[in-house]
């Protein structure tokens, strides 16, 4: 569905976005011996099996469930009790009961109300994403297409895949890590192991788990599935989903979807008829056969009939598939991180506030992959003051990655006598892809993501940037180092003279891709690896960049060589001696940006560094910025485990608090004490001593 952003992001990441096909969902009900379409509000109001009051209560049930946030309370209520209470007995019998039987079989009476809430929430989100329509999409070639590209991508990334290798056991090694014993007797040793099998199967092979963990895994109730796959001459009444009231079966007509090669299917319409059942109660067999019972009044040989006519089909069976959401379900679950250090059990049973589907599964995998990565040690190198070279400064602040949660490790900030704040033991270059996640704001600071904040910042930054640049030649060449998604280059392109030559460089491929998408001339990599011509630039921008550099002095020397005589460097960076730093500097100061800011300066220490690199300070001052104030409060709230809604009030998407602290920092900036340092450096003319 359009709301299934997790699986759609994966599809796009694998380059398959153009293979998605979308259509509006159509729904039909078979009840009281008749087929009824119920795909829109008019058909719903005309639906004969329900009276007006029944329809009102059904609509109220769906609306109420879509707005309900406290899903844990629903875990204490049987789904049958909750639906009868809200929708009434007749609506329950005609609508909800067949749906429950189709999904849960005879185990529906054991399910909690949280089960149906998750389904309603997903469908409601799909309608919101589809402009008030339920849009259903499929990938050409089905999931086989996705998996083939996924395998190729993983192998290209150096992942060692061992398909068809059954696992006999996973045991803890005395020296740490685990031994995986395969069915053929071979052994594999790993530091950490993630088991994604269903609960009872996981309990069989993970022999080092505690008795409580074993009991929790074995107590999970699973549903199996029987799915009749059909090739039909004609679509099922032109609707995508059909609910069979009498049998509780759910039939899906996939119409133009092709799960294999198109030539295999000719003009037939693929259709699925899935039914969840208790494990061990499977019926039916694979093979060819007729499927005429659903459309009793259809003639197989009548070309004008709306029925399916004759069909070829095969029956597929699988167990276990769906963990049953029973009363108090989330409280009875096993923990993903087990008592056996380095062993994780991550399976679909952990989807406690959703319903089993590909999107929820991908989201679960993403969540735990990120969590495991956070727990992994960060490779570090020694930190030092980039001006004095010392490593012996006192620790003045200590904290973690409050903003992006890329690691659970703590980092320390030291202060040198010259005024520089530097990160002690900073991440190695190999960790850049980890500490700068996809969601990093500088990689795609767009109106779509930031709304009013983007528009205000765009206007203010444009005016501020043109002012500091001052008069430049009509053909001036400007280079933005660490340009991110090209935000500032875009401002100069739109608001500056048309003759300016604008270029950028950034080490992150994702940011470069966004900048290039906007039509900007941006190179990927580090500045030292580029072949820019010496003395070719009029201005070089280092806007919120120098604090991220491993060797600021080396970069400034290279920039000095790129500048024409009299050319200038504009540096904007967090101020290491600001009032917000003094208030929050012990742990929560937003300017630390742990672990991404490696060197932070005062005006004096930056002037000393510039002199060492052959540059002169021609202007120095402060700029107002609410960002560090807002993020300092946010970091404190995060560590205190404040409610998510309160944390969101202190972010780059929160115009109210940004406005409040703009007033605070604006007042300080009147006295040259703003949070942000702006320094303009110049390369001296050749004849200047």
Short mmCIF file of N, CA, C and O in Angstrom, two decimals, residues 25 51 96 140 145 171 177 189 200 204 244 267 390 471 485 507 523 565 573 590 602 618 658 672 675:
data_model
loop_
_atom_site.label_atom_id
_atom_site.label_comp_id
_atom_site.label_asym_id
_atom_site.label_seq_id
_atom_site.Cartn_x
_atom_site.Cartn_y
_atom_site.Cartn_z
N UNK A 25 -8.03 -0.03 -4.99
CA UNK A 25 -8.56 -1.26 -4.43
C UNK A 25 -10.09 -1.32 -4.59
O UNK A 25 -10.78 -0.35 -4.32
N UNK A 51 -28.38 -2.54 8.12
CA UNK A 51 -29.28 -1.40 8.23
C UNK A 51 -28.50 -0.11 8.44
O UNK A 51 -27.27 -0.11 8.62
N UNK A 96 -17.56 -8.64 10.47
CA UNK A 96 -16.33 -8.91 11.19
C UNK A 96 -16.04 -10.40 11.34
O UNK A 96 -14.88 -10.82 11.20
N UNK A 140 6.34 -5.75 -10.41
CA UNK A 140 6.43 -6.66 -11.57
C UNK A 140 7.41 -7.79 -11.26
O UNK A 140 8.53 -7.55 -10.84
N UNK A 145 11.37 -11.10 -7.86
CA UNK A 145 12.16 -10.05 -8.49
C UNK A 145 12.93 -9.26 -7.44
O UNK A 145 14.14 -8.99 -7.59
N UNK A 171 25.30 -22.36 19.74
CA UNK A 171 25.77 -22.50 21.12
C UNK A 171 26.80 -21.43 21.45
O UNK A 171 27.56 -20.98 20.59
N UNK A 177 31.26 -15.04 21.73
CA UNK A 177 30.73 -15.37 20.41
C UNK A 177 29.95 -16.67 20.43
O UNK A 177 29.71 -17.27 21.49
N UNK A 189 31.83 -19.89 13.20
CA UNK A 189 31.96 -19.10 14.43
C UNK A 189 31.69 -17.63 14.12
O UNK A 189 32.23 -17.08 13.18
N UNK A 200 8.98 -21.60 18.27
CA UNK A 200 9.28 -22.99 18.63
C UNK A 200 10.53 -23.52 17.91
O UNK A 200 11.32 -24.26 18.51
N UNK A 204 14.33 -24.77 19.57
CA UNK A 204 14.97 -26.08 19.33
C UNK A 204 16.47 -25.95 19.08
O UNK A 204 17.24 -26.82 19.48
N UNK A 244 -15.95 -13.88 1.36
CA UNK A 244 -16.96 -14.94 1.29
C UNK A 244 -17.53 -15.14 2.69
O UNK A 244 -16.87 -15.66 3.58
N UNK A 267 -3.85 -14.81 -21.46
CA UNK A 267 -4.88 -13.84 -21.09
C UNK A 267 -5.48 -14.09 -19.72
O UNK A 267 -6.38 -13.41 -19.29
N UNK A 390 47.94 19.43 21.31
CA UNK A 390 47.88 18.76 22.60
C UNK A 390 46.76 17.73 22.65
O UNK A 390 45.74 17.86 21.97
N UNK A 471 30.64 42.70 -2.56
CA UNK A 471 30.78 42.84 -4.01
C UNK A 471 31.80 41.85 -4.57
O UNK A 471 32.91 41.72 -4.06
N UNK A 485 23.58 18.82 0.62
CA UNK A 485 22.65 18.69 -0.50
C UNK A 485 22.64 19.92 -1.41
O UNK A 485 21.81 20.02 -2.31
N UNK A 507 31.71 14.66 0.84
CA UNK A 507 32.19 13.27 0.91
C UNK A 507 31.07 12.24 0.88
O UNK A 507 31.34 11.06 0.68
N UNK A 523 31.03 17.72 -6.67
CA UNK A 523 31.90 16.55 -6.75
C UNK A 523 31.81 15.74 -5.46
O UNK A 523 31.62 16.28 -4.38
N UNK A 565 44.82 35.57 -5.13
CA UNK A 565 45.27 36.58 -4.17
C UNK A 565 44.13 37.55 -3.85
O UNK A 565 43.47 38.06 -4.75
N UNK A 573 30.57 28.40 11.98
CA UNK A 573 30.71 27.22 12.82
C UNK A 573 30.15 27.51 14.21
O UNK A 573 29.93 28.66 14.59
N UNK A 590 24.00 21.17 22.24
CA UNK A 590 23.79 20.75 20.86
C UNK A 590 24.99 20.94 19.98
O UNK A 590 25.15 20.24 18.96
N UNK A 602 36.81 29.09 19.31
CA UNK A 602 36.50 30.46 19.69
C UNK A 602 37.03 31.36 18.57
O UNK A 602 37.77 30.91 17.69
N UNK A 618 39.76 39.06 8.24
CA UNK A 618 39.32 40.39 7.82
C UNK A 618 37.99 40.77 8.48
O UNK A 618 37.63 41.94 8.49
N UNK A 658 11.86 26.99 17.84
CA UNK A 658 12.92 27.67 17.08
C UNK A 658 12.70 29.18 17.14
O UNK A 658 13.65 29.96 17.27
N UNK A 672 27.19 40.76 20.30
CA UNK A 672 28.27 39.95 19.77
C UNK A 672 28.46 38.63 20.48
O UNK A 672 29.56 38.05 20.45
N UNK A 675 25.25 32.42 19.18
CA UNK A 675 25.70 31.03 19.30
C UNK A 675 26.63 30.59 18.18
O UNK A 675 27.38 29.62 18.33
#
